[in-house]
Amino acid sequence: MRRASSRLLSHLLQPPTKASYYIVLRDSTSYFSPLAAATTTTVTTNDQSLSHKSLTHLNSCSKTPSFLFFSPKTSQNLNTLVDPNGQNVSKMSSRQRKIKERSQIEEAFESAESADDMLEAFKDMEASFDERELGLACLKMGLKLDQEGEDPEKALSFAQRALKIMDDDQNNSNKSSLPLAMTLQLLGSASYSLNKFNDSLGYLNRANRVLSKIEQEGSCSANDIRPVLHAVQFELYNTKTAMGRREEAIGNLRKSLEIKEMTLEEDSRELGKANRDVAEAYVAVLNFKEALPFCLKAMEINKMQLGHNSVEVAHDRRLLGVIYTGLEEHEKALEQNQLSQRVLKNWGCSSDLLRAEIDAANMQIALGRYDEAINTLKGVVQQTDKESEDRALVFISMAKALCNQEKFADSKRCLEIACGILDKKESSSPLNVAEAFMEISMQYETMNEFETAISLLKRTMAMLEKLPQEQHSVGGVSARIGWLLLLTGKVEEAIPYLEDAAERLKESFGSKHFGVGYVYNNLGAAYLELDRPQSAAQMFAYAKDIMDVSLGPHHADSIEACQNLSKAYAAMGSYPLAINFQEKVVESWEGHGPSAQDELKEAIRVLEQLKSKARGSSSDSLMKALPLSRDSEGLSGRNLKSRVSVKDR
């Protein structure tokens, strides 16, 4: 099931961009602009010398700290400084000129459209304002740089500067202000862009706490909080995904979707995209059942907004095909693929159409229609460039079809062609090449070419280790290398790979993920092979605990872990414990009914064998405990001599 869909994921799941949540934040950035936040002063000729811009748009956040804006001296009513009789005119003119200059500098910063123009205006602000007055300007400058994405280091420096100004403020209300939350979100985003994922996670978690406190206090309206909260949740999803914590990350992505659902129209296109994002995230962790309703919702919205024959609906159908493949509903998958191809062909989307045709061939292979798949691929290969990645993918799928027909020589030739193309793409597309090598290694494994499979996986692991966002994948590859080494009898070489895989997968997916359970199960088998039953029992116990939680105690793999634990205790001579776990194995297989009769018979046979050994062990222990008479000592000696003589003979 998973092989049929693994290569489709890399072509469907693109890393989320910042654009989507910056659209949500676009309106809220004016909230934090220096001009909007500051008191704007205008020189006039009437009796009221200064008029102040209203701050009504900030009334919903009464605790917004004044230090983020500008000096209280600037915002006080300066009417008292005007001499109605015309006295002290020169003094007033100097002060007014200074106020006017500051106002013009602010306006230049506010009206600047490009990052370069904003930076020039910001330099003028630095010359005219104190550092403590530049908090919001630093924030807005950092947001602009982060949105453009060209200089994350500079965006980070502005965000750090803004945070320092806010943290240095003595006003305790700043500890739960919206500008502070937005600054922390910016720090998280910039750190993510620089692959500083731990830093990013720390800033974003703090932002989340600040926003929670604001909500509890009711100091801001929900409409003000939601854009920032959405940005924080979306960035948490990006960061946790990059750290390999994909399942945990999906929770943040779903929260960001919930915020959009509260903010946008029920059938808005943005909601369609957000639902598809969640579906793709579930597909990435092979949770096809959870992915299905989100994909169907996305397609429903896109049909309503764009029509049945739109490119977006075609993309939804292609994703739906992957989901149905994962659910082993291959006929449904192929149906969605064909509908998608029809639309893509009408719109002239040649690249997407070509990938969809390769997908269709893989679905035909999953259905056992190998000749049909080969004919499909023969047509596709004519449309590809000689040295393109698409051509390599065609030959990988062709090899799979031929392998299923047991035409191993032809299959190997196709894989060699694919590897020849991919070798030249390693530096430019390391992730795509790594994913292709994983697929190729599985095919060599199917043909019992284990050494070649292991060699390819080691190359894959070396490529992925250089990609900070793929450390979770490194754990999976390490686990597979360890398993293949164990399978080929290289037990001592397997153990370091399995131990490394266990640590990486725990860090990425959590200690109770079923993948960690499988690794511990293999580690237990390795230790048992090396006659280390105590270590084996410990690993099997870990595996059983994890699988009982993640898969349920009656899942076949959970039962196997329990069986292995019984075996380890038997190897230690702890027969009561071995019998106890073997009885649980028998009970679990009984719950499977007629479909597991063979497994049940074998489990009962092993149980009886253990009971027999336990009785023998008890008799031996009893004999050792009893005092021996002289006759029995002589008998014992004769028996010993007899055994020795038999052995000698």
XYZ file of C-alpha atoms in Angstrom:
649
model
C 0.000 0.000 0.000
C 2.656 2.469 1.025
C 4.902 1.698 -1.912
C 2.129 2.550 -4.316
C 1.826 6.065 -2.954
C 5.291 7.008 -1.643
C 6.658 8.707 -4.767
C 3.423 10.540 -5.444
C 3.855 12.528 -2.241
C 6.944 14.446 -3.294
C 5.136 15.811 -6.353
C 1.972 16.754 -4.489
C 3.244 18.073 -1.175
C 4.971 21.393 -1.630
C 6.338 23.182 1.438
C 3.868 25.808 2.656
C 4.751 29.384 1.827
C 4.498 32.452 3.996
C 2.257 34.182 1.471
C -0.912 32.508 2.692
C -0.704 33.779 6.236
C 0.753 37.138 5.246
C -2.462 37.720 3.331
C -4.297 37.232 6.615
C -1.873 39.588 8.360
C -1.925 42.224 5.660
C -4.774 44.198 7.184
C -3.447 43.807 10.700
C -0.019 45.285 9.909
C -1.521 48.752 9.796
C -2.481 48.169 13.389
C 1.207 48.158 14.241
C 2.435 50.911 11.940
C 4.359 53.739 13.580
C 2.116 56.377 12.059
C -1.087 54.664 13.049
C 0.211 53.936 16.487
C 1.876 57.239 17.095
C 0.186 60.529 17.621
C 0.436 62.360 14.326
C 1.100 66.060 14.690
C 0.069 68.617 12.078
C 1.060 72.274 12.085
C -1.900 74.619 11.520
C -2.466 78.375 11.447
C -5.570 78.523 13.608
C -5.806 78.711 17.360
C -5.446 74.929 17.670
C -1.843 74.594 16.583
C -1.747 70.731 16.592
C -4.381 68.158 15.685
C -3.964 64.587 16.879
C -4.786 61.517 14.791
C -7.457 59.413 16.448
C -6.443 56.163 18.113
C -9.937 54.688 18.024
C -8.646 51.735 16.022
C -6.553 50.797 19.052
C -9.300 51.146 21.620
C -9.982 47.418 21.573
C -6.458 46.846 22.882
C -6.325 49.230 25.779
C -3.084 47.788 27.099
C -0.949 48.507 24.046
C 2.240 49.980 25.538
C 2.878 53.637 24.877
C 6.647 53.163 24.681
C 6.199 51.272 21.405
C 4.899 54.381 19.788
C 6.616 57.623 20.583
C 7.723 59.741 23.481
C 4.961 61.020 25.754
C 6.430 64.467 25.166
C 5.410 64.249 21.534
C 1.870 63.142 22.226
C 0.953 65.696 24.868
C -1.366 68.533 23.878
C 1.021 71.291 22.856
C -1.656 74.018 22.737
C -0.408 75.276 26.091
C 2.864 76.198 24.409
C 1.226 78.691 22.073
C 1.444 82.312 23.113
C -1.898 83.876 22.034
C -0.328 87.323 22.025
C 2.469 86.252 19.669
C 5.196 86.109 22.320
C 8.024 83.483 22.189
C 7.376 82.993 18.463
C 10.950 82.015 17.655
C 10.974 79.347 20.362
C 7.714 77.852 19.089
C 8.882 77.869 15.493
C 11.944 75.808 16.356
C 9.901 73.243 18.229
C 7.273 73.098 15.516
C 9.942 72.608 12.878
C 11.308 69.648 14.793
C 7.832 68.154 15.154
C 7.156 68.668 11.471
C 10.454 67.004 10.497
C 9.635 63.970 12.608
C 6.191 63.779 11.075
C 7.643 63.921 7.542
C 10.150 61.162 8.370
C 7.324 58.973 9.677
C 5.262 59.620 6.564
C 8.218 58.709 4.345
C 8.593 55.411 6.194
C 4.864 54.709 5.991
C 4.576 55.527 2.305
C 7.645 53.497 1.262
C 6.619 50.486 -0.805
C 9.865 48.583 -1.310
C 12.100 47.206 1.425
C 14.995 49.360 0.175
C 12.916 52.544 0.437
C 11.769 51.538 3.904
C 15.368 50.947 4.991
C 16.395 54.404 3.762
C 13.507 56.011 5.633
C 14.314 53.968 8.732
C 17.856 55.379 8.793
C 16.355 58.883 8.997
C 14.109 57.733 11.823
C 17.134 56.431 13.736
C 18.659 59.903 13.591
C 15.514 61.611 14.872
C 14.037 59.197 17.426
C 15.307 57.513 20.548
C 15.874 53.745 20.396
C 12.936 53.115 22.736
C 10.635 54.922 20.286
C 11.482 52.608 17.360
C 9.861 49.359 18.524
C 7.017 49.290 16.037
C 9.135 50.613 13.183
C 11.597 47.732 13.762
C 8.679 45.308 13.794
C 7.216 46.618 10.550
C 10.633 46.674 8.877
C 11.253 43.077 9.926
C 7.834 41.976 8.691
C 8.493 43.505 5.283
C 11.880 41.782 4.966
C 10.459 38.464 6.147
C 7.583 38.675 3.692
C 9.984 39.227 0.794
C 12.151 36.388 2.101
C 15.401 37.595 0.560
C 17.314 38.523 3.726
C 16.158 36.502 6.748
C 19.262 37.521 8.728
C 18.309 41.183 8.467
C 14.660 40.406 9.268
C 15.836 38.541 12.358
C 18.031 41.442 13.482
C 15.111 43.892 13.271
C 12.863 41.469 15.147
C 15.476 40.995 17.884
C 15.851 44.756 18.168
C 12.079 45.184 18.482
C 11.909 42.470 21.145
C 14.711 44.064 23.155
C 12.878 47.408 23.158
C 9.710 45.688 24.348
C 11.420 43.538 26.979
C 13.368 46.544 28.323
C 10.145 48.447 28.872
C 9.196 48.774 32.529
C 5.478 48.702 31.685
C 4.314 45.244 32.787
C 1.287 45.395 30.498
C 3.674 44.849 27.592
C 4.135 41.273 28.732
C 0.779 40.434 27.147
C 0.544 42.872 24.243
C -0.366 42.127 20.648
C 2.758 43.858 19.239
C 4.881 41.588 21.451
C 3.082 38.506 20.097
C 3.611 39.689 16.544
C 7.306 40.337 17.188
C 7.716 36.823 18.582
C 5.926 35.420 15.520
C 8.350 37.335 13.295
C 11.313 35.973 15.253
C 9.927 32.466 14.795
C 9.436 32.959 11.076
C 12.902 34.433 10.477
C 14.564 31.715 12.574
C 12.698 29.084 10.553
C 14.017 30.618 7.312
C 17.549 30.319 8.725
C 16.965 26.650 9.688
C 17.204 27.546 13.390
C 14.239 25.354 14.208
C 14.719 25.086 17.975
C 14.946 28.883 18.247
C 11.875 29.229 16.057
C 9.883 26.830 18.215
C 10.811 28.698 21.387
C 9.721 32.094 20.018
C 6.471 30.721 18.603
C 5.524 28.913 21.795
C 6.082 32.149 23.713
C 3.930 34.022 21.177
C 1.202 31.438 21.682
C 1.321 31.952 25.459
C 1.121 35.737 25.058
C -1.914 35.427 22.785
C -3.626 33.030 25.193
C -3.133 35.534 28.001
C -4.552 38.364 25.868
C -7.632 36.257 25.130
C -8.108 35.448 28.809
C -7.782 39.099 29.814
C -10.142 40.239 27.060
C -7.863 43.214 26.402
C -8.207 42.818 22.612
C -11.076 41.879 20.367
C -11.078 38.489 18.666
C -10.818 40.175 15.255
C -7.507 41.757 16.283
C -6.075 38.550 17.720
C -7.036 36.071 15.014
C -4.647 37.197 12.227
C -1.649 36.962 14.552
C -2.864 33.700 16.093
C -3.276 32.222 12.611
C 0.270 33.258 11.682
C 1.672 31.692 14.866
C -0.196 28.399 14.362
C 0.816 28.185 10.719
C 4.457 28.878 11.541
C 4.344 26.272 14.332
C 3.162 23.806 11.700
C 6.077 24.712 9.416
C 8.651 24.509 12.188
C 7.450 21.236 13.717
C 7.226 19.699 10.254
C 10.822 20.738 9.562
C 11.848 19.142 12.870
C 10.142 15.912 11.847
C 7.332 16.284 14.384
C 4.783 15.929 11.612
C 1.842 14.442 13.468
C 2.101 17.056 16.211
C 2.428 19.740 13.525
C -0.883 18.732 11.957
C -2.626 19.826 15.162
C -1.299 23.367 14.612
C -2.316 23.303 10.947
C -5.841 22.288 11.902
C -5.997 25.143 14.431
C -4.989 27.579 11.694
C -7.801 26.159 9.536
C -10.287 26.628 12.383
C -9.255 30.293 12.665
C -9.836 30.759 8.932
C -13.243 29.120 9.218
C -14.201 31.688 11.876
C -12.903 34.561 9.750
C -13.693 33.764 6.098
C -16.852 33.019 4.149
C -17.925 29.385 4.304
C -17.182 28.699 0.632
C -14.175 30.996 0.108
C -11.333 29.807 -2.134
C -8.865 30.390 0.697
C -10.743 27.789 2.764
C -10.528 25.376 -0.144
C -6.762 25.742 -0.205
C -6.519 25.425 3.589
C -8.504 22.165 3.543
C -6.238 20.795 0.843
C -3.173 21.748 2.930
C -4.524 19.688 5.847
C -5.286 16.749 3.538
C -1.736 16.848 2.144
C -0.287 16.977 5.665
C -2.175 13.815 6.620
C -1.066 12.108 3.398
C 2.549 12.935 4.280
C 2.221 10.852 7.465
C 0.299 8.146 5.553
C -2.915 8.826 7.485
C -5.172 8.516 4.459
C -8.369 8.012 6.439
C -8.026 11.422 8.126
C -6.949 13.049 4.858
C -10.050 11.990 2.917
C -12.708 14.368 4.380
C -10.432 17.416 4.067
C -9.649 16.619 0.432
C -13.342 16.122 -0.362
C -14.157 19.438 1.342
C -11.463 21.242 -0.663
C -12.812 19.782 -3.907
C -16.390 20.726 -3.004
C -15.383 24.375 -2.386
C -13.280 24.571 -5.561
C -16.076 23.081 -7.644
C -18.464 25.705 -6.292
C -16.088 28.611 -6.790
C -14.185 27.626 -9.948
C -16.231 24.952 -11.677
C -15.811 21.199 -12.209
C -13.267 21.646 -15.004
C -10.863 23.975 -13.194
C -7.186 23.199 -12.666
C -7.649 23.440 -8.893
C -10.307 20.712 -8.971
C -7.970 18.614 -11.130
C -5.270 18.959 -8.461
C -7.802 17.977 -5.795
C -8.701 14.878 -7.808
C -5.056 13.921 -8.165
C -4.577 14.158 -4.408
C -7.782 12.180 -3.928
C -6.268 9.490 -6.164
C -3.262 9.257 -3.846
C -5.571 8.972 -0.820
C -7.670 6.211 -2.386
C -4.446 4.394 -3.327
C -3.338 4.597 0.285
C -6.709 3.203 1.355
C -6.215 0.401 -1.209
C -9.294 1.521 -3.140
C -7.386 1.405 -6.404
C -10.356 1.533 -8.794
C -11.568 4.761 -7.166
C -8.013 6.116 -7.320
C -7.750 5.407 -11.034
C -11.150 6.984 -11.681
C -10.096 10.238 -9.982
C -6.795 10.182 -11.854
C -8.519 9.853 -15.227
C -10.896 12.739 -14.434
C -7.902 14.825 -13.408
C -5.995 13.977 -16.599
C -8.940 15.042 -18.762
C -9.017 18.529 -17.230
C -5.220 18.956 -17.214
C -5.115 18.022 -20.891
C -7.799 20.591 -21.747
C -5.864 23.316 -19.930
C -2.563 22.352 -21.547
C -0.848 21.591 -18.202
C 1.707 19.286 -19.781
C 3.993 18.850 -16.758
C 1.142 18.052 -14.361
C -0.445 15.799 -16.983
C 2.751 13.805 -17.395
C 3.033 13.209 -13.647
C -0.638 12.230 -13.515
C -0.011 9.632 -16.241
C 2.864 8.166 -14.208
C 0.530 8.082 -11.192
C -2.021 6.196 -13.313
C 0.575 3.574 -14.259
C 1.425 3.037 -10.577
C -2.271 2.584 -9.819
C -2.540 0.017 -12.628
C 0.429 -1.835 -11.087
C -1.340 -1.831 -7.709
C -4.364 -3.396 -9.452
C -2.157 -6.095 -11.008
C -2.687 -4.738 -14.537
C 1.018 -4.892 -15.400
C 0.827 -5.001 -19.204
C -1.562 -2.044 -19.203
C 0.833 -0.129 -16.941
C 3.791 -0.884 -19.207
C 1.881 0.362 -22.256
C 0.951 3.562 -20.383
C 4.599 4.143 -19.456
C 5.812 3.480 -23.008
C 3.584 6.334 -24.131
C 4.771 8.637 -21.338
C 8.502 8.038 -21.867
C 8.230 9.475 -25.389
C 7.132 12.802 -23.868
C 10.109 13.135 -21.505
C 13.520 14.715 -22.022
C 16.427 12.293 -22.138
C 18.050 13.398 -18.867
C 14.938 14.559 -16.976
C 13.757 13.437 -13.550
C 10.418 12.532 -15.115
C 12.165 10.040 -17.379
C 13.850 8.473 -14.341
C 10.454 8.126 -12.638
C 9.032 6.421 -15.731
C 11.821 3.812 -15.694
C 11.366 3.227 -11.935
C 7.664 2.494 -12.483
C 8.485 0.352 -15.533
C 10.925 -1.635 -13.385
C 8.218 -2.187 -10.774
C 5.802 -3.583 -13.352
C 8.498 -5.884 -14.830
C 9.552 -7.021 -11.353
C 5.975 -8.040 -10.613
C 6.066 -10.099 -13.816
C 9.328 -11.683 -12.520
C 11.268 -10.258 -15.478
C 14.136 -9.379 -13.162
C 16.834 -8.790 -15.781
C 14.658 -6.255 -17.631
C 13.653 -4.665 -14.320
C 17.311 -4.221 -13.299
C 18.130 -2.598 -16.658
C 15.354 -0.055 -16.106
C 16.636 0.697 -12.600
C 20.182 1.161 -13.922
C 18.912 3.699 -16.476
C 17.021 5.551 -13.740
C 20.077 5.604 -11.460
C 22.236 6.918 -14.322
C 19.876 9.902 -14.722
C 19.507 10.519 -10.980
C 23.280 10.473 -10.366
C 23.501 13.704 -12.379
C 20.672 15.348 -10.394
C 21.986 14.718 -6.880
C 23.451 18.195 -6.360
C 20.507 20.113 -7.857
C 17.586 18.039 -6.467
C 18.888 16.068 -3.472
C 15.489 15.443 -1.894
C 13.861 14.176 -5.091
C 16.869 11.945 -5.795
C 16.836 10.597 -2.237
C 13.136 9.702 -2.522
C 13.746 7.985 -5.869
C 16.683 6.006 -4.432
C 14.451 4.796 -1.585
C 11.937 3.513 -4.140
C 14.690 1.834 -6.181
C 16.179 0.191 -3.072
C 12.798 -1.371 -2.252
C 12.659 -2.891 -5.723
C 16.139 -4.376 -5.360
C 15.019 -5.718 -1.988
C 12.023 -7.395 -3.687
C 14.478 -9.109 -6.064
C 16.619 -10.241 -3.086
C 19.451 -7.934 -4.127
C 20.031 -6.869 -0.530
C 23.590 -5.549 -0.890
C 22.525 -3.180 -3.680
C 19.495 -2.080 -1.663
C 21.652 -1.344 1.400
C 24.199 0.572 -0.685
C 21.480 2.799 -2.173
C 19.969 3.440 1.247
C 23.357 4.486 2.629
C 23.694 6.985 -0.242
C 20.176 8.205 0.506
C 20.985 8.656 4.185
C 24.110 10.691 3.357
C 22.025 13.032 1.172
C 19.238 13.477 3.704
C 21.624 14.191 6.587
C 22.632 17.393 4.769
C 19.008 18.602 4.703
C 17.968 20.038 8.098
C 14.258 19.590 7.372
C 14.562 15.866 6.598
C 15.976 14.495 9.843
C 12.819 12.442 10.406
C 13.459 10.776 7.039
C 17.011 9.945 8.136
C 15.521 7.976 11.033
C 13.322 5.962 8.668
C 16.201 5.175 6.312
C 18.460 4.200 9.219
C 15.758 1.830 10.488
C 15.478 0.180 7.078
C 19.246 -0.247 6.727
C 19.340 -1.848 10.180
C 16.519 -4.209 9.279
C 18.184 -5.307 6.021
C 21.523 -5.857 7.785
C 19.705 -7.969 10.381
C 17.985 -9.890 7.596
C 21.326 -10.672 5.939
C 22.935 -11.865 9.173
C 25.082 -8.770 9.827
C 23.688 -8.406 13.317
C 26.457 -6.407 14.998
C 26.532 -3.958 12.066
C 22.735 -3.597 12.255
C 22.562 -2.535 15.910
C 24.083 0.993 15.587
C 21.679 1.798 12.717
C 18.687 0.562 14.709
C 19.735 2.432 17.863
C 20.238 5.637 15.853
C 16.846 5.154 14.175
C 15.094 4.725 17.536
C 16.498 8.000 18.862
C 15.758 9.983 15.699
C 12.223 8.662 15.360
C 11.451 9.316 19.026
C 12.629 12.894 18.605
C 10.588 13.365 15.443
C 7.374 11.472 16.131
C 7.283 10.943 19.890
C 8.168 7.936 22.036
C 4.819 6.171 21.443
C 4.828 6.226 17.624
C 4.354 2.789 16.059
C 7.508 3.270 13.960
C 9.577 3.435 17.147
C 7.905 0.188 18.244
C 9.018 -1.600 15.065
C 12.607 -0.437 15.557
C 12.644 -1.682 19.157
C 11.221 -5.010 17.973
C 14.099 -5.376 15.500
C 16.617 -4.320 18.146
C 15.249 -7.030 20.426
C 15.684 -9.612 17.665
C 19.277 -8.446 17.156
C 20.128 -8.724 20.871
C 18.497 -12.159 21.050
C 20.610 -13.279 18.090
C 23.724 -12.138 19.968
C 22.642 -14.178 23.022
C 21.805 -11.096 25.082
C 18.302 -12.104 26.265
C 18.080 -9.480 29.031
C 18.659 -6.633 26.550
C 16.303 -8.333 24.091
C 13.538 -8.586 26.702
C 13.894 -4.884 27.491
C 13.570 -3.927 23.797
C 10.612 -6.267 23.236
C 8.898 -4.811 26.313
C 9.340 -1.288 24.904
C 7.985 -2.467 21.541
C 4.945 -4.125 23.131
C 4.071 -1.059 25.229
C 4.285 1.233 22.196
C 2.301 -1.047 19.875
C -0.404 -1.683 22.471
C -0.949 2.092 22.612
C -0.516 2.979 18.932
C -1.981 -0.114 17.233
C -4.012 -1.814 19.963
C -3.141 -5.020 21.864
C -4.872 -7.309 19.336
C -3.066 -5.976 16.251
C -0.905 -8.646 14.565
C 2.290 -6.665 15.175
C 1.411 -6.138 18.853
C 0.860 -9.886 19.201
C 4.229 -10.540 17.547
C 5.949 -8.219 20.051
C 4.287 -10.152 22.897
C 5.432 -13.449 21.326
C 8.995 -12.131 21.101
C 8.905 -11.047 24.734
C 7.874 -14.579 25.701
C 10.759 -15.950 23.632
C 13.265 -13.643 25.355
C 12.119 -14.687 28.854
C 12.333 -18.342 27.803
C 15.920 -17.774 26.663
C 16.653 -16.357 30.142
C 15.081 -19.433 31.776
C 12.244 -17.325 33.236
C 9.527 -19.789 32.228
C 6.668 -18.439 34.390
C 6.995 -15.032 32.698
C 7.429 -16.652 29.277
C 4.260 -18.721 29.805
C 2.336 -15.664 30.996
C 3.088 -13.699 27.808
C 2.533 -16.746 25.573
C -0.932 -17.227 27.110
C -1.686 -13.616 26.121
C -0.573 -14.452 22.571
C -2.973 -17.412 22.449
C -5.817 -15.294 23.816
C -5.190 -12.547 21.244
C -5.157 -14.948 18.282
C -8.374 -16.558 19.560
C -9.997 -13.128 19.260
C -9.171 -13.046 15.527
C -11.522 -15.961 14.778
C -11.216 -18.422 11.846
C -8.914 -16.146 9.838
C -6.054 -16.773 12.303
C -6.343 -20.537 12.857
C -2.791 -21.266 11.728
C -1.344 -18.583 14.010
C -3.451 -19.879 16.917
C -2.266 -23.484 16.441
C 1.363 -22.375 16.417
C 0.864 -20.216 19.526
C -0.712 -23.175 21.395
C 2.162 -25.455 20.325
C 4.731 -22.973 21.673
C 2.759 -22.615 24.924
C 2.734 -26.384 25.498
C 6.434 -26.517 24.728
C 7.126 -23.800 27.314
C 5.048 -25.619 29.952
C 6.997 -28.796 29.260
C 10.311 -26.984 29.648
C 9.058 -25.338 32.818
C 8.192 -28.759 34.317
C 11.607 -30.089 33.391
C 13.266 -27.046 34.887
C 11.290 -27.502 38.139
C 12.332 -31.184 38.406
C 15.977 -30.273 37.898
C 15.726 -27.583 40.564
C 14.091 -30.005 42.988
C 16.774 -32.666 42.449
C 19.477 -30.099 43.076
C 17.796 -29.050 46.325
C 17.489 -32.638 47.777
C 20.404 -34.225 49.787
C 21.875 -37.210 47.915
C 22.557 -40.631 49.561
C 25.777 -42.512 48.924
C 23.986 -44.814 46.498
C 22.496 -41.952 44.646
C 25.872 -40.246 44.609
C 27.305 -43.372 43.028
C 24.436 -43.485 40.573
C 24.943 -39.872 39.803
C 28.594 -40.502 39.209
C 27.880 -43.462 36.942
C 25.392 -41.368 34.948
C 27.938 -38.629 34.595
C 30.566 -41.106 33.442
C 28.052 -42.602 31.057
C 27.272 -39.197 29.570
C 30.926 -38.383 29.255
C 31.700 -41.706 27.663
C 28.866 -41.286 25.190
C 30.123 -37.845 24.376
C 33.662 -39.178 24.050
C 32.475 -41.950 21.778
